[in-house]
Coordinates of C-alpha atoms and ligand atoms in Angstrom, one line a residue:
M1 CA 126.8 -116.1 35.5
I2 CA 127.9 -117.3 32.0
K3 CA 126.0 -120.1 30.3
E4 CA 126.3 -121.7 26.9
F5 CA 123.4 -123.1 24.8
E6 CA 123.1 -124.8 21.4
L7 CA 119.8 -124.5 19.5
N8 CA 118.3 -124.2 16.1
V9 CA 116.8 -120.8 14.9
L10 CA 115.2 -119.8 11.7
P11 CA 117.2 -117.5 9.3
E12 CA 114.8 -114.6 10.0
E13 CA 115.4 -115.0 13.7
L14 CA 119.2 -114.4 13.2
V15 CA 119.0 -111.1 11.2
N16 CA 118.7 -108.9 14.2
A17 CA 120.2 -109.0 17.7
E18 CA 117.0 -108.1 19.5
I19 CA 114.9 -110.8 17.7
L20 CA 117.6 -113.3 18.4
K21 CA 117.7 -112.4 22.1
K22 CA 113.9 -112.9 22.3
T23 CA 114.1 -116.2 20.5
V24 CA 116.9 -117.5 22.7
S25 CA 115.1 -116.3 25.8
K26 CA 111.9 -118.1 24.7
R27 CA 113.7 -121.4 23.9
T28 CA 116.0 -121.5 26.9
G29 CA 113.4 -120.2 29.4
I30 CA 115.8 -117.5 30.6
R31 CA 114.0 -114.2 31.3
I32 CA 114.9 -111.6 28.7
D33 CA 115.5 -108.9 31.3
T34 CA 118.2 -111.1 32.9
I35 CA 120.2 -111.6 29.7
Q36 CA 122.9 -108.9 30.0
N37 CA 124.8 -110.0 26.9
L38 CA 124.4 -112.5 24.2
N39 CA 127.5 -113.7 22.4
L40 CA 127.1 -115.7 19.2
L41 CA 129.9 -118.3 19.4
K42 CA 129.2 -120.5 16.3
K43 CA 126.6 -120.8 13.5
S44 CA 126.1 -123.3 10.7
I45 CA 123.3 -123.7 8.2
D46 CA 121.2 -126.9 8.7
A47 CA 119.6 -127.4 5.3
R48 CA 118.9 -131.1 5.7
K49 CA 115.1 -130.6 6.4
K50 CA 112.5 -128.0 6.0
P51 CA 112.3 -125.3 7.3
I52 CA 116.0 -124.6 6.8
S53 CA 117.5 -123.3 10.1
Y54 CA 120.8 -122.2 11.6
R55 CA 122.4 -124.4 14.3
I56 CA 123.9 -121.9 16.7
K57 CA 125.9 -121.9 19.9
V58 CA 125.4 -118.9 22.2
E59 CA 127.0 -117.7 25.4
L60 CA 124.6 -115.8 27.7
S61 CA 125.8 -113.5 30.4
I62 CA 123.0 -113.7 32.9
I63 CA 122.4 -111.4 35.8
E64 CA 121.5 -113.5 38.9
E65 CA 118.4 -112.4 40.7
N66 CA 120.2 -111.9 44.0
N67 CA 123.2 -110.1 42.5
P68 CA 121.8 -107.6 39.9
S69 CA 124.8 -105.4 39.9
E70 CA 127.2 -108.2 38.7
D71 CA 129.4 -106.9 35.9
I72 CA 130.0 -109.6 33.4
T73 CA 132.9 -109.0 31.0
S74 CA 133.1 -111.7 28.3
E75 CA 136.4 -113.6 27.8
D76 CA 136.5 -112.1 24.3
E77 CA 136.5 -108.5 25.7
K78 CA 139.2 -109.4 28.2
T79 CA 141.6 -110.7 25.6
Q80 CA 141.0 -108.2 22.9
N81 CA 143.6 -105.6 24.0
T82 CA 146.5 -107.9 24.6
V83 CA 146.8 -109.5 21.2
I84 CA 149.4 -107.4 19.3
E85 CA 151.6 -107.0 22.4
K86 CA 152.6 -110.6 22.0
Y87 CA 154.9 -109.7 19.1
K88 CA 158.5 -108.8 20.2
D89 CA 161.1 -106.4 18.7
V90 CA 163.3 -108.8 16.7
H91 CA 165.4 -106.2 14.7
N92 CA 168.6 -107.6 16.3
A93 CA 167.4 -111.1 17.0
K94 CA 168.7 -114.4 15.6
P95 CA 167.7 -114.8 11.9
I96 CA 165.6 -117.7 10.7
I97 CA 165.1 -118.1 6.9
V98 CA 161.5 -118.6 5.7
V99 CA 161.2 -119.6 2.1
G100 CA 157.7 -118.7 0.7
A101 CA 155.2 -116.1 1.9
G102 CA 152.1 -118.3 1.7
P103 CA 150.0 -119.0 4.8
A104 CA 152.6 -121.5 6.1
G105 CA 155.5 -119.1 5.8
L106 CA 153.6 -116.0 7.1
F107 CA 152.1 -117.7 10.1
A108 CA 155.5 -119.3 10.9
S109 CA 157.0 -115.8 10.7
L110 CA 154.5 -114.3 13.1
K111 CA 155.1 -117.1 15.6
L112 CA 158.9 -116.7 15.3
I113 CA 158.5 -113.0 16.2
E114 CA 156.3 -113.9 19.1
K115 CA 159.1 -116.2 20.3
G116 CA 161.8 -113.5 19.8
L117 CA 163.3 -114.8 16.5
K118 CA 163.8 -112.7 13.3
P119 CA 162.1 -114.1 10.1
I120 CA 163.9 -113.4 6.8
I121 CA 161.2 -114.1 4.3
I122 CA 162.3 -115.0 0.8
E123 CA 159.6 -114.9 -1.8
R124 CA 159.9 -115.5 -5.6
G125 CA 156.8 -113.5 -6.4
K126 CA 155.8 -109.9 -5.8
P127 CA 154.0 -107.9 -3.1
V128 CA 150.2 -108.4 -3.4
S129 CA 149.3 -105.1 -5.2
E130 CA 151.9 -105.7 -8.0
R131 CA 150.9 -109.4 -8.1
K132 CA 147.3 -108.3 -8.8
K133 CA 148.5 -106.5 -12.0
D134 CA 150.3 -109.6 -13.1
T135 CA 147.2 -111.8 -12.7
A136 CA 145.2 -109.3 -14.8
Q137 CA 147.9 -109.5 -17.4
I138 CA 147.7 -113.3 -17.5
I139 CA 144.0 -113.0 -18.4
R140 CA 144.7 -110.3 -21.1
Q141 CA 147.6 -112.0 -22.7
K142 CA 146.7 -115.6 -22.0
E143 CA 150.3 -116.2 -21.0
I144 CA 151.5 -117.4 -17.5
N145 CA 154.1 -115.4 -15.7
P146 CA 156.1 -118.2 -14.0
E147 CA 157.1 -116.0 -11.0
S148 CA 154.0 -114.1 -10.4
N149 CA 150.6 -115.7 -10.8
W150 CA 147.6 -117.2 -8.9
C151 CA 149.9 -119.5 -6.9
F152 CA 153.2 -117.5 -6.6
G153 CA 153.6 -114.1 -4.8
E154 CA 152.8 -112.5 -1.4
G155 CA 150.2 -114.6 0.5
G156 CA 150.9 -117.6 -1.7
A157 CA 148.1 -119.6 -3.3
G158 CA 145.8 -118.4 -0.5
T159 CA 145.6 -114.8 -1.6
F160 CA 143.4 -114.9 -4.6
S161 CA 141.3 -117.7 -3.3
D162 CA 137.8 -118.3 -1.9
G163 CA 139.4 -117.9 1.5
K164 CA 137.5 -120.8 3.1
L165 CA 138.9 -121.1 6.6
Y166 CA 137.9 -124.6 7.7
T167 CA 140.0 -127.6 7.8
R168 CA 139.0 -131.3 8.0
S169 CA 141.6 -132.0 10.6
N170 CA 141.2 -130.4 14.0
K171 CA 144.1 -132.5 15.4
R172 CA 146.9 -130.5 13.8
G173 CA 146.7 -127.5 16.1
N174 CA 144.9 -124.5 17.3
I175 CA 142.5 -123.3 14.6
N176 CA 141.3 -120.5 16.8
E177 CA 144.8 -119.1 17.0
V178 CA 144.8 -118.8 13.2
L179 CA 141.3 -117.2 13.1
D180 CA 142.4 -114.7 15.9
I181 CA 145.5 -113.7 13.8
F182 CA 143.3 -113.1 10.8
V183 CA 140.9 -111.0 12.9
E184 CA 143.9 -109.0 14.4
H185 CA 144.9 -108.2 10.9
G186 CA 141.5 -107.0 9.6
A187 CA 139.3 -110.0 9.0
D188 CA 135.6 -109.7 10.1
Q189 CA 134.9 -111.1 13.6
E190 CA 132.3 -113.3 11.9
I191 CA 135.0 -115.8 10.9
R192 CA 135.2 -116.8 14.6
I193 CA 131.5 -117.7 14.6
N194 CA 130.7 -119.1 11.2
A195 CA 131.3 -122.9 10.9
H196 CA 132.0 -122.3 7.2
A197 CA 133.9 -119.1 7.5
H198 CA 135.4 -117.5 4.4
I199 CA 137.2 -114.2 3.8
G200 CA 137.2 -113.8 0.0
T201 CA 140.0 -112.4 -2.3
D202 CA 139.2 -108.8 -1.6
G203 CA 139.5 -109.3 2.2
L204 CA 142.6 -111.5 2.0
S205 CA 144.6 -109.0 0.0
S206 CA 144.4 -106.3 2.7
I207 CA 145.0 -108.8 5.5
I208 CA 148.2 -110.1 3.8
K209 CA 149.4 -106.4 3.6
N210 CA 148.6 -105.9 7.3
I211 CA 150.5 -109.1 8.2
R212 CA 153.5 -107.7 6.3
K213 CA 153.2 -104.4 8.3
T214 CA 153.3 -106.4 11.6
I215 CA 156.3 -108.4 10.5
E216 CA 158.3 -105.5 9.2
D217 CA 157.4 -103.2 12.2
C218 CA 158.8 -105.8 14.5
G219 CA 162.0 -106.2 12.6
G220 CA 161.3 -109.1 10.2
E221 CA 162.5 -108.8 6.6
Y222 CA 160.9 -109.5 3.2
H223 CA 162.9 -110.2 0.0
F224 CA 160.5 -110.2 -2.9
E225 CA 161.3 -111.4 -6.4
T226 CA 163.9 -113.6 -4.9
K227 CA 163.9 -117.2 -5.7
V228 CA 165.7 -119.9 -3.8
V229 CA 167.6 -122.1 -6.2
D230 CA 169.9 -124.0 -3.9
F231 CA 170.8 -124.6 -0.3
I232 CA 174.1 -124.2 1.6
V233 CA 174.8 -127.4 3.5
N234 CA 177.8 -128.5 5.5
D235 CA 177.9 -132.1 6.9
N236 CA 174.2 -132.5 6.4
E237 CA 173.5 -129.3 8.4
I238 CA 171.8 -126.4 6.7
K239 CA 173.7 -123.2 6.6
G240 CA 171.6 -121.0 4.4
V241 CA 170.2 -120.6 0.8
I242 CA 171.3 -119.4 -2.5
T243 CA 169.1 -117.2 -4.6
Q244 CA 168.7 -116.9 -8.4
K245 CA 170.8 -113.7 -8.3
G246 CA 173.6 -115.8 -6.8
D247 CA 173.3 -114.2 -3.3
K248 CA 174.0 -116.3 -0.3
I249 CA 171.7 -115.8 2.7
E250 CA 172.9 -117.5 5.8
A251 CA 171.1 -119.0 8.8
D252 CA 171.2 -122.3 10.7
S253 CA 167.4 -122.9 10.4
V254 CA 165.5 -122.7 7.1
I255 CA 161.7 -123.1 6.9
L256 CA 160.8 -124.4 3.4
A257 CA 157.2 -123.4 2.7
T258 CA 157.2 -123.2 -1.0
G259 CA 153.8 -124.7 -1.7
H260 CA 152.7 -127.6 -3.9
S261 CA 153.4 -125.9 -7.2
A262 CA 157.1 -125.2 -6.7
R263 CA 158.2 -128.1 -8.9
D264 CA 161.7 -126.7 -9.2
I265 CA 162.2 -127.4 -5.5
Y266 CA 161.1 -131.0 -5.9
Y267 CA 163.5 -131.4 -8.8
L268 CA 166.3 -129.8 -6.8
F269 CA 165.8 -132.3 -3.9
H270 CA 165.6 -135.2 -6.5
D271 CA 168.9 -134.1 -8.1
K272 CA 170.6 -133.9 -4.8
N273 CA 169.4 -137.3 -3.8
W274 CA 167.6 -135.9 -0.7
A275 CA 164.7 -137.9 0.6
L276 CA 161.4 -137.4 -1.1
E277 CA 158.2 -139.6 -1.3
A278 CA 155.5 -139.9 -3.9
K279 CA 152.2 -138.9 -2.3
P280 CA 148.6 -139.7 -3.3
F281 CA 146.6 -136.6 -4.5
A282 CA 143.4 -136.0 -6.5
M283 CA 142.7 -134.8 -10.0
G284 CA 139.7 -134.1 -12.2
V285 CA 137.7 -131.1 -13.5
R286 CA 136.0 -128.0 -12.2
I287 CA 132.2 -128.0 -12.5
E288 CA 130.2 -124.8 -12.9
H289 CA 126.4 -124.4 -12.4
P290 CA 124.3 -121.3 -12.2
Q291 CA 124.3 -120.3 -8.5
E292 CA 120.6 -119.9 -8.6
L293 CA 120.1 -123.6 -9.5
I294 CA 122.3 -124.7 -6.5
N295 CA 120.3 -122.4 -4.2
Q296 CA 117.1 -123.9 -5.4
I297 CA 118.4 -127.5 -4.8
Q298 CA 119.9 -126.8 -1.4
Y299 CA 117.3 -124.5 -0.1
H300 CA 114.4 -126.7 -1.3
S301 CA 113.1 -124.1 -3.9
R302 CA 112.4 -121.4 -1.3
D303 CA 113.9 -118.0 -2.1
Y304 CA 116.2 -117.3 0.8
S305 CA 118.3 -114.7 -1.1
S306 CA 117.9 -112.0 1.5
L307 CA 118.4 -114.3 4.5
L308 CA 121.0 -116.9 3.6
P309 CA 124.3 -116.9 1.8
P310 CA 124.6 -118.5 -1.7
A311 CA 124.3 -122.2 -1.1
N312 CA 127.3 -124.6 -1.2
Y313 CA 127.5 -128.4 -1.3
S314 CA 129.9 -131.1 -0.4
L315 CA 129.6 -134.4 -2.2
A316 CA 131.5 -137.7 -2.0
Y317 CA 131.2 -141.2 -3.5
N318 CA 133.3 -144.3 -3.5
Y319 CA 133.5 -146.4 -6.7
K320 CA 135.6 -149.6 -6.8
E321 CA 137.7 -148.4 -3.8
R322 CA 138.4 -145.1 -5.4
G323 CA 137.1 -141.8 -4.0
V324 CA 135.4 -139.1 -6.1
F325 CA 134.5 -135.9 -4.4
S326 CA 133.8 -132.2 -4.6
F327 CA 136.8 -130.1 -3.7
C328 CA 137.1 -126.4 -2.8
M329 CA 133.5 -125.5 -3.7
C330 CA 133.1 -121.8 -4.3
P331 CA 129.6 -120.4 -4.1
G332 CA 129.1 -117.1 -6.0
G333 CA 132.7 -117.5 -7.3
M334 CA 134.7 -117.6 -10.5
I335 CA 137.1 -120.0 -12.2
I336 CA 140.6 -118.8 -12.7
P337 CA 143.8 -120.1 -14.5
A338 CA 146.0 -121.5 -11.8
A339 CA 149.0 -122.8 -13.8
T340 CA 152.4 -121.7 -12.7
D341 CA 154.2 -122.1 -16.1
N342 CA 153.4 -122.0 -19.8
G343 CA 152.4 -125.3 -21.4
Q344 CA 150.1 -126.2 -18.4
M345 CA 146.3 -126.0 -18.3
V346 CA 145.1 -125.8 -14.6
V347 CA 142.0 -124.2 -13.2
N348 CA 140.9 -123.4 -9.6
G349 CA 138.1 -121.4 -8.0
M350 CA 138.0 -118.1 -6.1
S351 CA 135.5 -115.6 -4.8
N352 CA 135.1 -112.2 -3.3
S353 CA 133.8 -111.7 0.2
L354 CA 130.2 -111.1 -1.0
R355 CA 130.2 -114.2 -3.1
N356 CA 128.0 -112.4 -5.5
S357 CA 128.8 -113.9 -9.0
P358 CA 126.0 -115.8 -10.7
F359 CA 128.0 -119.0 -10.8
A360 CA 128.7 -121.8 -8.4
N361 CA 131.9 -123.8 -9.1
S362 CA 133.6 -126.7 -7.5
G363 CA 136.5 -129.1 -8.1
M364 CA 135.2 -132.6 -8.9
V365 CA 138.2 -134.9 -8.4
V366 CA 139.2 -138.5 -8.2
S367 CA 141.8 -139.9 -5.9
V368 CA 145.0 -140.7 -7.6
K369 CA 147.0 -143.7 -6.2
E370 CA 150.7 -144.6 -6.7
E371 CA 149.9 -147.5 -9.0
D372 CA 148.2 -145.0 -11.4
A373 CA 151.6 -143.5 -12.2
K374 CA 153.2 -146.8 -13.3
E375 CA 154.2 -145.2 -16.6
Y376 CA 156.4 -142.7 -14.7
Y377 CA 158.0 -145.0 -12.2
Q378 CA 161.4 -144.2 -13.6
Y379 CA 161.1 -140.8 -11.9
G380 CA 160.9 -142.5 -8.5
A381 CA 159.4 -140.2 -5.9
L382 CA 158.4 -137.7 -8.6
S383 CA 156.2 -140.3 -10.5
M384 CA 152.9 -138.8 -9.2
M385 CA 154.1 -135.3 -10.1
K386 CA 155.0 -136.4 -13.6
L387 CA 151.5 -137.8 -14.0
Q388 CA 150.1 -134.5 -12.9
E389 CA 152.4 -132.6 -15.1
Q390 CA 151.7 -134.7 -18.2
T391 CA 147.9 -134.5 -17.7
E392 CA 148.1 -130.7 -17.4
K393 CA 150.2 -130.6 -20.7
K394 CA 147.6 -132.8 -22.4
M395 CA 144.8 -130.5 -21.4
F396 CA 146.9 -127.5 -22.6
E397 CA 147.4 -129.2 -26.0
A398 CA 143.7 -130.0 -26.2
A399 CA 143.0 -126.3 -25.9
G400 CA 145.2 -125.6 -28.9
N401 CA 148.3 -124.8 -26.8
S402 CA 146.5 -122.2 -24.9
I403 CA 145.0 -121.4 -21.5
V404 CA 141.6 -121.1 -23.1
A405 CA 140.1 -124.0 -21.1
P406 CA 138.7 -127.3 -22.6
A407 CA 135.1 -127.6 -21.5
Q408 CA 132.1 -129.8 -21.9
R409 CA 128.5 -129.8 -20.8
L410 CA 128.0 -132.3 -18.0
T411 CA 125.3 -134.2 -19.9
D412 CA 127.5 -134.5 -23.0
F413 CA 130.3 -135.8 -20.8
M414 CA 128.0 -138.5 -19.5
K415 CA 127.1 -139.4 -23.2
N416 CA 130.8 -139.2 -24.3
K417 CA 130.2 -136.6 -27.0
T418 CA 131.9 -133.2 -27.6
S419 CA 129.6 -130.3 -26.8
F420 CA 128.3 -128.3 -29.7
A421 CA 127.8 -125.2 -27.5
L422 CA 128.6 -124.5 -23.9
S423 CA 126.8 -122.9 -21.0
Q424 CA 127.8 -119.5 -19.8
S425 CA 130.9 -119.5 -17.6
S426 CA 132.8 -117.2 -15.3
Y427 CA 136.2 -118.4 -16.7
L428 CA 137.8 -115.3 -18.1
C429 CA 140.2 -116.8 -20.6
G430 CA 137.4 -118.4 -22.6
L431 CA 136.3 -122.0 -23.2
I432 CA 136.8 -124.4 -26.1
P433 CA 134.2 -127.3 -26.5
S434 CA 136.0 -130.6 -26.0
N435 CA 135.5 -134.2 -24.9
M436 CA 137.0 -134.6 -21.4
N437 CA 136.6 -138.4 -21.7
K438 CA 139.4 -138.3 -24.4
I439 CA 141.7 -136.0 -22.5
L440 CA 141.5 -137.3 -18.9
P441 CA 143.1 -140.6 -17.9
E442 CA 140.5 -143.3 -18.3
F443 CA 140.4 -144.1 -14.5
I444 CA 139.5 -140.5 -13.8
S445 CA 136.8 -140.1 -16.5
S446 CA 135.1 -143.4 -15.7
T447 CA 135.1 -142.7 -11.9
L448 CA 133.8 -139.2 -12.5
R449 CA 130.9 -140.5 -14.5
E450 CA 129.9 -142.9 -11.7
G451 CA 130.3 -140.0 -9.2
F452 CA 128.0 -137.7 -11.2
M453 CA 125.3 -140.4 -11.3
D454 CA 125.4 -140.6 -7.5
F455 CA 125.6 -136.8 -7.1
G456 CA 122.5 -136.4 -9.4
R457 CA 120.6 -138.8 -7.1
K458 CA 121.7 -136.9 -4.0
M459 CA 121.0 -133.4 -5.4
K460 CA 118.0 -133.5 -7.8
G461 CA 118.8 -131.1 -10.7
F462 CA 122.6 -131.3 -10.3
L463 CA 123.1 -133.5 -13.4
T464 CA 122.1 -130.9 -15.9
A465 CA 123.1 -129.5 -19.4
E466 CA 123.3 -126.1 -17.7
A467 CA 126.6 -127.3 -16.0
N468 CA 130.0 -127.1 -17.7
L469 CA 133.0 -129.3 -16.8
I470 CA 136.2 -127.3 -17.2
G471 CA 139.7 -128.8 -17.1
L472 CA 142.0 -129.4 -15.4
E473 CA 141.7 -129.4 -11.7
S474 CA 145.0 -130.9 -10.7
R475 CA 146.6 -128.8 -7.9
T476 CA 144.5 -130.2 -5.1
S477 CA 147.3 -131.1 -2.8
S478 CA 151.0 -132.0 -3.2
P479 CA 151.9 -135.1 -5.3
V480 CA 155.2 -135.2 -3.4
R481 CA 156.0 -135.4 0.3
I482 CA 159.3 -134.0 1.8
P483 CA 159.7 -136.3 4.7
R484 CA 160.5 -134.9 8.1
D485 CA 161.2 -136.4 11.5
K486 CA 158.0 -136.5 13.5
D487 CA 159.5 -135.1 16.7
T488 CA 161.9 -132.5 15.5
L489 CA 160.0 -131.7 12.3
Q490 CA 163.3 -131.4 10.4
H491 CA 164.0 -133.1 7.1
I492 CA 165.1 -136.6 7.8
Q493 CA 168.6 -136.1 6.3
I494 CA 169.3 -132.4 6.6
S495 CA 169.2 -130.9 10.0
G496 CA 168.0 -127.3 10.4
L497 CA 165.8 -127.7 7.2
Y498 CA 162.1 -127.6 8.1
P499 CA 159.8 -128.8 5.2
C500 CA 156.5 -126.9 6.0
G501 CA 152.9 -126.5 4.8
E502 CA 151.2 -127.9 1.7
G503 CA 154.3 -128.2 -0.5
A504 CA 155.9 -130.5 2.1
G505 CA 152.8 -132.7 2.1
Y506 CA 151.8 -131.9 5.7
A507 CA 148.8 -129.6 5.0
G508 CA 146.1 -128.9 2.5
G509 CA 144.4 -125.6 2.7
I510 CA 145.0 -122.1 4.2
T511 CA 144.2 -123.0 7.8
S512 CA 146.1 -126.3 8.0
S513 CA 149.1 -124.7 6.3
A514 CA 149.0 -121.8 8.7
I515 CA 148.9 -124.3 11.7
D516 CA 151.8 -126.2 10.3
G517 CA 153.8 -123.0 10.0
I518 CA 153.0 -122.2 13.7
N519 CA 154.0 -125.7 14.8
I520 CA 157.3 -125.5 13.1
A521 CA 158.2 -122.0 14.4
E522 CA 157.4 -123.3 17.9
K523 CA 159.8 -126.3 17.4
I524 CA 162.5 -124.0 16.2
A525 CA 162.0 -121.7 19.2
E526 CA 162.1 -124.6 21.6
K527 CA 165.4 -125.7 20.1
K528 CA 166.9 -122.2 20.3
I529 CA 165.9 -121.6 23.9
N530 CA 166.9 -125.1 25.3
Ligands
FAD601 C1 142.7 -120.3 -6.6 C2 142.9 -121.0 -5.3 C3 141.8 -121.1 -4.4 C4 142.0 -121.7 -3.2 N1 141.0 -121.6 -2.3 C5 141.2 -122.1 -1.0 C6 140.2 -121.9 0.0 O1 139.2 -121.3 -0.2 N2 140.5 -122.4 1.2 C7 141.7 -123.1 1.5 O2 141.8 -123.5 2.6 N3 142.6 -123.3 0.6 C8 142.4 -122.8 -0.7 N4 143.4 -122.9 -1.6 C9 144.6 -123.7 -1.3 C10 145.5 -122.8 -0.4 O3 145.7 -121.6 -1.0 C11 146.8 -123.6 -0.1 O4 146.5 -124.8 0.5 C12 147.7 -122.7 0.8 O5 148.0 -121.5 0.3 C13 149.0 -123.5 1.0 O6 149.9 -122.7 1.8 P1 151.4 -122.8 1.8 O7 151.9 -121.6 2.5 O8 151.9 -124.1 2.2 O9 151.9 -122.7 0.2 P2 151.6 -121.6 -0.8 O10 150.4 -120.8 -0.5 O11 151.5 -122.2 -2.1 O12 152.8 -120.6 -0.8 C14 154.1 -120.9 -1.2 C15 154.8 -119.6 -1.5 O13 156.2 -120.0 -1.8 C16 156.7 -119.2 -2.9 N5 157.8 -120.0 -3.5 C17 157.7 -121.1 -4.2 N6 159.0 -121.5 -4.6 C18 159.8 -120.6 -4.1 C19 161.3 -120.5 -4.2 N7 162.0 -121.4 -4.8 N8 161.8 -119.4 -3.6 C20 161.1 -118.4 -3.0 N9 159.7 -118.5 -2.9 C21 159.1 -119.6 -3.4 C22 155.5 -119.1 -3.8 O14 155.7 -118.0 -4.6 C23 154.4 -118.9 -2.8 O15 154.1 -117.6 -2.5 C24 143.2 -122.3 -2.9 C25 144.3 -122.3 -3.8 C26 144.1 -121.7 -5.0 C27 145.2 -121.6 -6.0

């Protein structure tokens, strides 16, 4: 007999399978000798009150007293061996162009193969190992490579990230399918269980390579260092793409999964008069505290270092009908330069699987509405992107035309004075003391100040001189939407063109972009089969 239970256990009761079995037996009243198998299905930290505990969901395989020889095989074991078999040989199958090898493009490609279609992946950046060398070069030379950086290249913006795998929206599709594919390609089984699952940059790099092996072994194709610069269209029907080398690649379906930083694609649509919409997004700074301080606040001063992961937080406040919130919090992480071209100052956060840096960083961002971009209305649907672009430029200029990042102690920001000296930071390109109040648009700095007051009340010790604000956090989600038909998922004017993932404005994050890729591939397969 299989039964599921939800209960709270102490961190020390979760470190060892035997101890956990005893605890579960005691709490559920099920005799320990009748528990044949204990399967941990979900866990999340409950730090709201002392003592801190884990909320867990377990599945017990229980031997019934009158049927002691019953052999119970868990669902997981039954499905394990069948997973890779789902992928078909597509060497000679119908080609579908996939532009962009980020989570949306890669998960779409895997689904296409499952459905018997051949993905032709076109990626402006390089394979992950070469891309790593380019990001190291960016730090050494303080110069952005516009084709190979933290956003562009194999795996997209998701490769050198924190690899958090949760999404706020469960309605978009099957999250478990995404997690299963990650596990099939080398992620730890733990991601299926942990409510706040994360993989880390080190894990993601090898998973991305394993996904490439699956795609290529099945007959899919990759074209690296190949940028799409135009589309082939006949009577509003897509016929293929044109690359920067002038090559034409033909297919009657194109998945456009170029991410939120491919501004050239938005300009291309704009120049062609193809439908685009301005989209609200969020912008602000990244805040960095010592991780130890965040642990003390969140774990109520008790040292849980051997039992619990580095603590995270999630904060939100509403001020005058405008949201201010933490975004992409990275415990034990580091801050990286995330610009995609020179003349831009953009930061973001990443971590390794162990999350063992001494710093905790998080975006602290304010919602940006269409009316905030009045100054740029002449750019139509690109007005929000223009505001984003100009703020990045201003931040770059404030750093002396460099990707050394403008920074300010949090307490100095609240007092509106430039910091004399800064706290230690993980940001590898260096910091320059600045006054964010003078660089950020006023509606952002004033809302941030109100937000920090509230966050200081919610987390005692958060509002401290030990924290630096580092700018600019601007690539939170796409400032543009490429509209698509809600049933066919094709662009509303160009049939066969499928705007997909974060760049199209239909996802935000690794998991939701992957789900969007899967959904689009399924739509294409439906159309090809019927
Ligand atoms: C540093 C960092 C940390 C992050 N951490 C997290 C996290 O922990 N959890 C989370 O959920 N999300 C995180 N994100 C966000 C997440 O990475 C994105 O939401 C996700 O990658 C979007 O997926 P996508 O496939 O839609 O686009 P992208 O991942 O942006 O991929 C787009 C791809 O298209 C390629 N491309 C662009 N233009 C062209 C062209 N013209 N021709 C050919 N190829 C092109 C790009 O090179 C890129 O590889 C992070 C992002 C960054 C930068």
